XYZ file of C-alpha atoms in Angstrom:
601
model
C 26.556 -32.833 -32.261
C 26.780 -32.397 -28.517
C 30.123 -32.099 -26.773
C 28.737 -33.988 -23.780
C 27.307 -37.520 -23.432
C 25.179 -39.638 -21.053
C 26.484 -40.681 -17.642
C 26.714 -44.329 -18.646
C 29.913 -43.900 -20.599
C 32.377 -46.718 -20.111
C 36.101 -46.703 -20.566
C 36.969 -48.479 -23.827
C 39.548 -51.251 -23.615
C 42.098 -48.998 -25.342
C 41.696 -46.544 -22.473
C 42.250 -49.161 -19.813
C 45.196 -50.856 -21.477
C 48.397 -49.335 -22.786
C 51.190 -51.417 -24.154
C 51.172 -54.641 -22.164
C 50.299 -52.919 -18.875
C 46.810 -53.493 -17.537
C 45.325 -50.574 -15.631
C 42.257 -52.315 -14.356
C 38.952 -53.586 -15.615
C 36.721 -51.243 -17.667
C 34.595 -49.283 -15.199
C 32.008 -46.504 -15.015
C 33.925 -43.236 -14.830
C 33.536 -41.024 -11.795
C 31.628 -37.787 -12.514
C 32.881 -34.576 -10.902
C 31.136 -31.202 -10.974
C 33.023 -28.466 -12.779
C 32.600 -26.331 -9.682
C 34.497 -28.936 -7.651
C 37.603 -28.849 -9.833
C 40.478 -27.275 -7.951
C 44.241 -27.060 -7.926
C 46.746 -26.534 -10.700
C 46.524 -28.548 -13.901
C 49.918 -28.871 -15.584
C 49.903 -29.331 -19.382
C 53.152 -31.169 -20.281
C 55.201 -30.447 -23.383
C 54.090 -33.596 -25.238
C 50.572 -32.186 -25.492
C 49.240 -30.291 -28.468
C 48.400 -26.641 -27.898
C 44.972 -25.153 -27.288
C 43.050 -25.273 -30.573
C 39.308 -24.975 -29.948
C 37.659 -22.548 -32.356
C 34.385 -20.659 -32.421
C 32.272 -23.703 -33.351
C 33.437 -25.802 -30.380
C 33.217 -22.946 -27.868
C 29.703 -21.954 -28.925
C 28.632 -25.602 -28.983
C 29.676 -26.022 -25.357
C 27.918 -22.837 -24.221
C 24.739 -23.652 -26.143
C 24.704 -27.251 -24.865
C 24.949 -26.154 -21.239
C 22.254 -23.533 -21.725
C 19.908 -26.000 -23.456
C 20.461 -28.651 -20.752
C 18.840 -26.294 -18.234
C 18.451 -28.012 -14.867
C 19.299 -31.451 -16.309
C 22.661 -33.049 -15.649
C 25.165 -32.534 -18.448
C 28.326 -34.615 -18.763
C 31.507 -33.591 -20.532
C 33.966 -36.102 -21.926
C 36.781 -37.497 -19.770
C 39.434 -35.457 -18.045
C 42.422 -37.730 -17.502
C 44.908 -36.668 -14.835
C 47.884 -38.041 -12.969
C 48.946 -36.763 -9.509
C 52.338 -35.041 -9.416
C 54.748 -34.938 -6.491
C 54.265 -31.186 -6.018
C 50.502 -31.564 -5.596
C 49.579 -30.469 -9.108
C 47.705 -32.554 -11.637
C 49.414 -33.654 -14.841
C 46.677 -33.156 -17.423
C 46.982 -36.165 -19.725
C 43.752 -35.513 -21.608
C 41.068 -32.812 -21.430
C 43.151 -29.677 -21.917
C 40.777 -28.225 -24.537
C 37.728 -28.596 -22.278
C 39.352 -27.340 -19.072
C 40.883 -24.332 -20.831
C 37.537 -23.397 -22.394
C 35.723 -23.866 -19.069
C 38.292 -21.609 -17.410
C 37.710 -18.902 -20.034
C 33.946 -19.219 -19.453
C 34.363 -18.928 -15.684
C 36.711 -15.988 -16.215
C 34.007 -14.247 -18.281
C 31.302 -15.046 -15.725
C 33.396 -13.258 -13.121
C 32.839 -10.006 -15.062
C 29.131 -10.303 -14.232
C 29.440 -12.082 -10.863
C 32.546 -10.733 -9.096
C 31.885 -13.024 -6.110
C 32.186 -16.194 -8.228
C 35.308 -18.295 -7.677
C 37.938 -19.685 -10.000
C 39.176 -22.686 -8.048
C 41.620 -24.132 -10.551
C 44.379 -22.864 -12.829
C 46.165 -24.192 -15.891
C 49.807 -23.819 -16.787
C 51.700 -25.035 -19.823
C 55.194 -26.461 -19.646
C 56.041 -24.733 -22.947
C 54.125 -21.549 -22.004
C 55.329 -20.427 -18.531
C 53.095 -17.339 -18.564
C 49.911 -19.138 -19.593
C 48.262 -18.977 -16.153
C 48.659 -15.191 -16.065
C 47.437 -14.841 -19.650
C 44.325 -16.966 -19.030
C 43.545 -14.852 -15.997
C 43.645 -11.672 -18.083
C 43.544 -12.371 -21.861
C 44.668 -9.314 -23.811
C 44.773 -8.734 -27.570
C 48.307 -7.311 -27.430
C 49.738 -10.393 -25.711
C 47.836 -12.819 -27.964
C 50.413 -12.348 -30.720
C 53.271 -13.735 -28.607
C 52.568 -17.333 -29.574
C 49.982 -19.452 -31.338
C 48.421 -20.887 -28.142
C 47.787 -17.423 -26.704
C 46.237 -16.476 -30.046
C 43.714 -19.337 -29.928
C 43.000 -18.755 -26.215
C 42.265 -15.105 -26.852
C 40.061 -15.914 -29.854
C 38.058 -18.341 -27.685
C 37.761 -15.693 -24.951
C 36.362 -13.238 -27.523
C 33.799 -15.850 -28.618
C 32.682 -16.375 -24.983
C 32.305 -12.630 -24.448
C 30.344 -12.303 -27.695
C 28.055 -15.153 -26.633
C 27.165 -13.341 -23.393
C 26.599 -10.099 -25.294
C 24.119 -11.881 -27.580
C 21.950 -13.076 -24.674
C 18.777 -11.166 -23.868
C 20.056 -10.539 -20.327
C 23.806 -11.132 -20.027
C 23.864 -10.999 -16.210
C 21.012 -13.498 -15.901
C 22.741 -15.748 -18.453
C 25.933 -15.592 -16.354
C 23.993 -16.498 -13.174
C 22.307 -19.469 -14.863
C 25.553 -20.650 -16.416
C 27.442 -20.416 -13.113
C 24.697 -22.343 -11.322
C 24.873 -25.068 -13.966
C 28.669 -25.319 -13.802
C 28.580 -25.684 -10.024
C 25.621 -28.054 -9.760
C 24.636 -29.904 -12.959
C 27.633 -29.849 -15.356
C 30.113 -32.678 -14.799
C 33.415 -33.790 -16.237
C 34.174 -37.500 -16.335
C 37.150 -37.716 -14.019
C 39.803 -40.388 -14.481
C 42.733 -40.328 -12.116
C 45.651 -42.400 -13.368
C 48.100 -44.100 -10.974
C 50.971 -41.993 -9.617
C 53.522 -44.805 -9.953
C 56.698 -43.733 -11.843
C 56.356 -46.646 -14.256
C 52.983 -45.343 -15.418
C 53.668 -43.826 -18.860
C 51.306 -40.877 -19.252
C 52.723 -40.026 -22.694
C 51.844 -43.476 -23.990
C 48.342 -43.151 -22.533
C 47.945 -39.730 -24.183
C 48.879 -41.233 -27.554
C 46.529 -44.211 -27.173
C 43.664 -42.001 -26.016
C 43.974 -39.720 -29.014
C 44.691 -42.097 -31.897
C 41.519 -42.103 -33.955
C 40.338 -38.653 -32.882
C 40.267 -36.511 -36.001
C 41.370 -33.285 -34.241
C 44.674 -34.878 -33.265
C 47.134 -34.543 -36.119
C 50.035 -36.698 -37.225
C 52.331 -33.924 -36.023
C 50.937 -34.031 -32.493
C 51.333 -37.799 -32.343
C 54.903 -37.481 -33.618
C 55.611 -34.867 -30.952
C 54.295 -37.038 -28.131
C 56.251 -40.064 -29.350
C 59.440 -38.084 -29.991
C 59.523 -36.254 -26.656
C 58.961 -39.476 -24.759
C 62.195 -40.906 -26.194
C 64.616 -38.109 -26.971
C 67.257 -37.156 -24.389
C 66.941 -33.352 -24.465
C 63.170 -33.259 -24.438
C 62.817 -29.681 -23.107
C 65.256 -28.335 -25.686
C 63.460 -30.277 -28.419
C 60.070 -28.964 -27.269
C 61.415 -25.407 -27.451
C 62.837 -26.039 -30.935
C 59.497 -27.517 -32.020
C 57.766 -24.373 -30.788
C 60.228 -22.141 -32.646
C 59.774 -24.037 -35.916
C 56.011 -23.858 -35.542
C 56.214 -20.103 -34.973
C 58.359 -19.612 -38.108
C 55.962 -21.608 -40.276
C 53.050 -19.509 -39.010
C 54.620 -16.504 -40.745
C 52.130 -15.817 -43.586
C 54.825 -15.057 -46.160
C 56.934 -18.121 -45.313
C 53.909 -20.419 -45.368
C 52.516 -19.065 -48.653
C 55.963 -19.173 -50.281
C 56.408 -22.842 -49.342
C 52.853 -24.095 -49.917
C 51.097 -21.652 -52.240
C 48.332 -21.244 -49.670
C 47.352 -18.474 -47.269
C 45.752 -20.966 -44.888
C 46.939 -24.178 -43.312
C 46.464 -26.655 -40.498
C 46.744 -25.669 -36.860
C 50.055 -27.556 -36.672
C 52.258 -26.191 -39.468
C 55.300 -28.338 -38.711
C 53.302 -31.097 -40.375
C 54.623 -29.781 -43.703
C 58.145 -30.827 -42.702
C 57.038 -34.118 -41.164
C 54.955 -35.042 -44.220
C 57.881 -34.196 -46.491
C 60.253 -36.289 -44.396
C 57.834 -39.237 -44.373
C 57.369 -38.984 -48.144
C 61.140 -38.857 -48.620
C 61.418 -42.077 -46.617
C 58.668 -43.781 -48.624
C 60.033 -42.370 -51.885
C 56.854 -40.735 -53.166
C 54.231 -38.145 -52.333
C 50.785 -39.765 -51.972
C 47.920 -38.344 -53.989
C 45.646 -38.695 -50.959
C 47.208 -38.781 -47.499
C 45.366 -41.189 -45.205
C 45.041 -40.433 -41.472
C 48.194 -41.129 -39.455
C 50.179 -42.112 -42.556
C 52.988 -39.738 -41.596
C 53.008 -40.863 -37.969
C 53.102 -44.553 -38.901
C 55.905 -43.922 -41.427
C 58.034 -41.988 -38.959
C 57.325 -44.052 -35.827
C 59.933 -46.814 -36.520
C 62.568 -44.128 -37.091
C 61.597 -42.339 -33.870
C 61.960 -45.602 -31.973
C 65.280 -46.451 -33.655
C 66.963 -43.044 -33.310
C 64.772 -40.098 -32.216
C 67.657 -37.613 -32.320
C 68.582 -38.470 -35.897
C 64.996 -38.030 -37.051
C 64.678 -34.718 -35.201
C 67.943 -33.516 -36.780
C 66.395 -34.170 -40.188
C 63.369 -32.052 -39.235
C 65.702 -29.234 -38.157
C 67.577 -29.524 -41.451
C 64.327 -29.181 -43.411
C 63.381 -26.146 -41.334
C 66.765 -24.569 -42.063
C 66.294 -25.348 -45.751
C 62.933 -23.541 -45.835
C 64.341 -20.460 -44.104
C 67.442 -20.489 -46.310
C 65.350 -20.554 -49.469
C 63.077 -17.838 -48.101
C 65.941 -15.541 -47.151
C 67.680 -15.853 -50.527
C 65.926 -13.306 -52.755
C 66.526 -15.186 -56.024
C 65.486 -18.574 -54.669
C 62.483 -17.023 -52.913
C 61.034 -15.695 -56.154
C 61.847 -18.692 -58.328
C 60.552 -21.259 -55.831
C 57.572 -19.077 -54.947
C 56.569 -18.849 -58.617
C 56.835 -22.605 -59.165
C 54.724 -23.326 -56.079
C 52.162 -20.562 -56.726
C 51.719 -21.640 -60.349
C 51.258 -25.274 -59.329
C 54.342 -26.437 -61.201
C 56.098 -27.880 -58.125
C 55.372 -28.805 -54.530
C 57.601 -28.377 -51.507
C 58.295 -32.132 -51.617
C 59.322 -31.881 -55.299
C 61.745 -29.064 -54.529
C 63.285 -30.831 -51.527
C 63.817 -33.911 -53.674
C 65.294 -31.757 -56.453
C 67.748 -30.058 -54.064
C 69.156 -33.316 -52.700
C 72.937 -33.351 -53.141
C 73.024 -30.267 -55.376
C 75.187 -27.211 -54.909
C 73.265 -23.943 -54.710
C 74.233 -22.848 -58.239
C 73.233 -26.225 -59.691
C 69.943 -26.168 -57.785
C 69.159 -22.677 -59.067
C 69.904 -23.802 -62.622
C 67.484 -26.705 -62.117
C 64.836 -24.212 -60.947
C 65.418 -22.168 -64.108
C 64.792 -25.287 -66.176
C 61.511 -25.941 -64.359
C 60.423 -22.336 -64.919
C 61.263 -22.573 -68.637
C 59.315 -25.831 -68.825
C 56.317 -24.146 -67.189
C 56.141 -21.775 -70.187
C 57.494 -24.154 -72.863
C 57.165 -21.426 -75.496
C 59.436 -19.373 -77.760
C 58.875 -15.620 -77.800
C 56.472 -15.647 -80.752
C 54.373 -18.186 -78.808
C 54.245 -15.904 -75.785
C 53.311 -12.903 -77.939
C 50.467 -14.944 -79.446
C 48.913 -15.841 -76.064
C 45.356 -14.622 -75.638
C 42.627 -14.098 -73.067
C 41.275 -17.183 -71.293
C 44.275 -19.517 -71.236
C 45.956 -20.890 -68.114
C 49.343 -20.398 -69.778
C 48.490 -16.707 -70.215
C 47.862 -16.403 -66.469
C 51.070 -18.267 -65.729
C 53.085 -16.038 -68.072
C 51.767 -12.848 -66.491
C 52.426 -14.217 -62.990
C 56.036 -14.950 -63.976
C 56.306 -11.477 -65.538
C 55.267 -9.904 -62.206
C 57.531 -12.111 -60.080
C 60.549 -11.644 -62.341
C 60.037 -7.880 -62.604
C 60.534 -7.631 -58.844
C 63.299 -10.249 -58.628
C 65.395 -8.650 -61.361
C 65.363 -5.258 -59.648
C 68.669 -5.727 -57.853
C 68.539 -2.291 -56.231
C 65.276 -2.953 -54.422
C 64.483 -4.997 -51.324
C 60.871 -5.444 -52.451
C 59.561 -8.990 -52.696
C 56.557 -10.411 -54.466
C 53.893 -11.176 -51.851
C 52.958 -14.805 -52.371
C 50.744 -14.493 -49.308
C 48.707 -11.698 -50.900
C 48.682 -13.728 -54.119
C 47.402 -16.825 -52.301
C 44.595 -14.891 -50.605
C 43.031 -13.903 -53.936
C 41.489 -15.574 -56.942
C 43.208 -14.000 -59.944
C 41.869 -13.289 -63.401
C 42.920 -11.612 -66.617
C 41.911 -7.976 -66.953
C 41.602 -6.249 -70.322
C 43.697 -3.111 -70.009
C 41.388 -1.333 -72.447
C 37.932 -2.782 -73.098
C 35.876 -1.800 -76.143
C 32.697 -3.820 -76.202
C 29.602 -3.873 -74.014
C 29.539 -7.625 -73.575
C 28.312 -8.400 -70.079
C 26.486 -5.077 -69.693
C 22.879 -6.256 -69.753
C 20.954 -4.527 -66.978
C 19.778 -1.038 -66.148
C 22.036 -1.031 -63.080
C 25.087 -1.968 -65.179
C 24.332 0.614 -67.900
C 23.783 3.320 -65.290
C 26.991 2.540 -63.383
C 29.053 2.394 -66.606
C 27.788 5.738 -67.873
C 28.288 7.476 -64.524
C 31.880 6.235 -64.208
C 32.772 7.236 -67.771
C 31.009 10.585 -67.459
C 33.424 11.455 -64.625
C 36.403 10.459 -66.768
C 35.479 12.765 -69.666
C 37.381 15.606 -68.013
C 40.628 13.791 -68.902
C 39.999 14.124 -72.649
C 41.578 16.851 -74.760
C 38.322 17.971 -76.347
C 36.529 21.291 -76.366
C 34.428 22.164 -73.356
C 31.359 22.468 -75.609
C 31.844 18.942 -76.952
C 32.382 17.552 -73.458
C 29.382 19.344 -71.970
C 27.156 18.261 -74.861
C 28.038 14.591 -74.298
C 27.587 14.904 -70.528
C 24.152 16.471 -71.118
C 23.135 13.575 -73.368
C 24.302 11.100 -70.693
C 22.328 12.944 -67.991
C 19.219 12.955 -70.179
C 19.486 9.241 -70.935
C 20.113 7.998 -67.374
C 16.564 8.280 -65.925
C 15.071 6.055 -68.632
C 18.151 4.170 -69.814
C 17.598 1.204 -72.115
C 19.683 -0.874 -74.505
C 18.634 1.351 -77.397
C 19.881 4.524 -75.666
C 22.919 2.929 -73.978
C 24.582 1.351 -77.029
C 25.051 4.581 -79.077
C 26.469 6.379 -76.015
C 28.741 3.412 -75.280
C 30.150 3.404 -78.833
C 30.689 7.173 -78.800
C 32.467 7.199 -75.432
C 34.682 4.208 -76.272
C 35.658 5.861 -79.554
C 36.696 9.010 -77.688
C 38.874 6.967 -75.318
C 40.426 4.858 -78.102
C 43.360 6.630 -79.778
C 43.255 6.997 -83.538
C 46.979 7.729 -83.695
C 49.898 8.058 -81.317
C 50.604 11.588 -80.255
C 53.832 11.750 -82.260
C 51.953 11.144 -85.497
C 52.637 7.423 -85.919
C 49.845 5.657 -87.719
C 47.477 3.523 -85.666
C 44.119 1.928 -86.357
C 41.015 3.722 -85.161
C 40.234 0.825 -82.859
C 42.017 -2.376 -82.056
C 40.387 -5.466 -83.529
C 39.204 -8.384 -81.427
C 42.564 -10.157 -81.628
C 44.357 -7.104 -80.265
C 41.803 -6.657 -77.482
C 42.308 -10.252 -76.321
C 46.073 -10.255 -76.917
C 48.433 -10.615 -73.978
C 49.601 -7.080 -74.864
C 46.203 -5.862 -73.630
C 46.005 -8.053 -70.513
C 47.085 -7.705 -66.893
C 46.545 -9.682 -63.697
C 43.986 -8.459 -61.176
C 42.048 -10.131 -58.383
C 38.577 -11.257 -59.428
C 36.997 -9.125 -56.728
C 38.659 -5.976 -58.070
C 38.200 -7.093 -61.674
C 34.419 -7.279 -61.280
C 34.398 -3.536 -60.597
C 36.404 -2.707 -63.713
C 35.028 -5.017 -66.407
C 34.143 -3.363 -69.722
C 35.642 -0.007 -68.742
C 38.015 2.003 -70.902
C 41.633 2.550 -69.868
C 41.173 5.905 -68.144
C 38.336 4.674 -65.910
C 40.362 1.584 -64.987
C 43.450 3.701 -64.341
C 41.540 5.769 -61.799
C 40.097 2.681 -60.132
C 43.519 1.024 -59.916
C 44.923 4.102 -58.184
C 42.020 4.068 -55.702
C 42.443 0.351 -55.068
C 46.167 0.809 -54.512
C 45.551 3.656 -52.063
C 42.979 1.599 -50.160
C 45.430 -1.279 -49.636
C 44.423 -3.764 -52.346
C 47.340 -5.844 -53.562
C 48.011 -4.698 -57.127
C 50.671 -6.778 -58.943
C 53.635 -4.655 -59.944
C 53.148 -5.016 -63.713
C 49.455 -4.176 -63.462
C 50.419 -1.045 -61.557
C 53.103 -0.254 -64.138
C 50.618 -0.628 -66.988
C 48.110 1.817 -65.549
C 50.817 4.293 -64.548
C 52.083 4.227 -68.159
C 55.482 2.973 -66.995
C 56.480 1.071 -70.126
C 56.267 3.642 -72.946
C 58.609 6.470 -72.003
C 57.898 8.276 -75.290
C 54.180 8.977 -74.723
C 53.048 12.583 -74.610
C 50.828 13.963 -71.871
C 47.599 13.293 -73.806
C 48.567 9.633 -74.145
C 48.402 9.255 -70.347
C 44.675 8.603 -70.643
C 44.843 6.053 -73.479
C 46.242 2.577 -74.061
C 47.350 2.608 -77.658
C 49.448 0.546 -80.096
C 52.702 2.085 -78.869
C 51.834 1.142 -75.263
C 51.115 -2.453 -76.274
C 54.390 -2.600 -78.163
C 56.383 -1.261 -75.204
C 54.603 -3.692 -72.832
C 55.539 -6.611 -75.068
C 59.154 -5.426 -75.304
C 59.390 -5.333 -71.504
C 57.807 -8.776 -71.309
C 60.296 -10.223 -73.777
C 63.279 -8.734 -71.956
C 62.029 -9.989 -68.586
C 61.127 -13.520 -69.683
C 63.986 -14.050 -72.137
C 66.053 -16.436 -69.896
C 63.114 -18.863 -69.822
C 62.026 -18.776 -73.479
C 62.634 -21.501 -76.035
C 64.663 -20.624 -79.082
C 62.504 -19.244 -81.894
C 62.476 -21.460 -84.979
C 61.849 -20.322 -88.551
C 58.178 -20.104 -89.472
C 58.552 -22.759 -92.192
C 59.717 -25.252 -89.562
C 57.007 -24.516 -87.028
C 54.283 -26.986 -86.200
C 50.697 -25.900 -85.578
C 50.852 -24.378 -82.089
C 47.252 -23.185 -81.845
C 46.411 -25.851 -79.285
C 49.454 -24.991 -77.116
C 48.715 -21.263 -77.305
C 45.130 -21.870 -76.239
C 46.406 -23.863 -73.264
């Protein structure tokens, strides 16, 4: 879809009328060449920030290039003259900012080219200087600079992709000064002309404009301390862009361009009394608008209170982990938690959180111990085990990273795998044998025995098949599966299928990392986990503890390379101690109902 349109574009009635004031009859808009734009364009605080991404920037560049010598018309730029000679930019900020970044890039190839206009933001006093020299270091100062810099990088990349960047710059500059037009609409300068109202009417119905941006425009047009409110809005937005705060509150590592919408949506839902399953466009704005009109300061105070609530929960280590778990596991939303906290003292609220966590498991200890591979409740239990392990360490400032958790798809990893299920190709057989060949040096076997097995592996690899792989697989797995604990305690030669799939043999790992480790014995996985940890992969604390043999303090040195019955027992003991506050009371076996369906869940 092109960003431009034909010259015969007429002002819709909604553009010409705002409120009851008539601005004139619908008319053909006046085209103005981009090269003729001059002066300073002032972006007022009621405007949304710059938000064009790679798709929009490339679309504009490609459209202009494809238009060639033909006239190309951009959508309207709506301005209002200001007393100091600047233009108040009512609509068109995204286009003019992108055009400025393009002209700024052209100047790298054509130093004699001119930049005849500048842009400055009321909420970003240094924006003109930043646009003139976008730098990666400064882009982190605020979210608008970040998006401006990202767009600048896209423009530079576009030039670099052209067959002749200098020629592309010449052609683009010629087009911008001769055949590329903006549709110029100059609003009256009269004081009674309400540019904020026009901005709102122009943008209602445009998908890129969010409820939050409409709320901002409406709020700032009515509130007394509009500059202070705009600064507070900016500060709240910056806080919610913190990856850890956002993931803790929403369970997601990504979000909309305007993050304050979380608070506004929650406030609107609190007013309506329920959280909609599907939020329709402008539902939040329409819910809040009567309250903005009635008392803008009161509504804004409620937004500030919600912001303080989020930060308070985040800063409290206990609440952070309990709320973060409930959100990450899908057992509560931010709206649910705000509603739950209404009128409760902190201790009572925390007790209510504990009840929700217990309900998320809804199992006695024997039910937890019976959980197996493949169930959502197994995943949830291991997530809680990881979160609680960190929370309960009172002498540590470490926190569970819900942001890292939200960035990954998580799966259950067998701590020690024994079968070859899923190993079906020559590539898989070869990779498995090579990895396990390297791990043989960890075994306490004679050098002759080790070298003999390595020789048989080397001989089989060039012509590996299922017939040659399976005997080697069984032999290697048997060597890495303990027949007895090192202190002489009896243990089966190999765990049966139930033990392999038991929660005592499971840990959480990202699916990406898990795909590397599937069907490997404990020692091979232990080495991979260490490498992943060193390379910066997020390894949940209990998964790390498992592969560092943290839980069984009695194991001898040889046991370091195995995951045996004593390790599973110690892992379960730690799990029971950690999860105990959230477990249902065990009932005698004779009184128990059939729980197979619940365990499978």
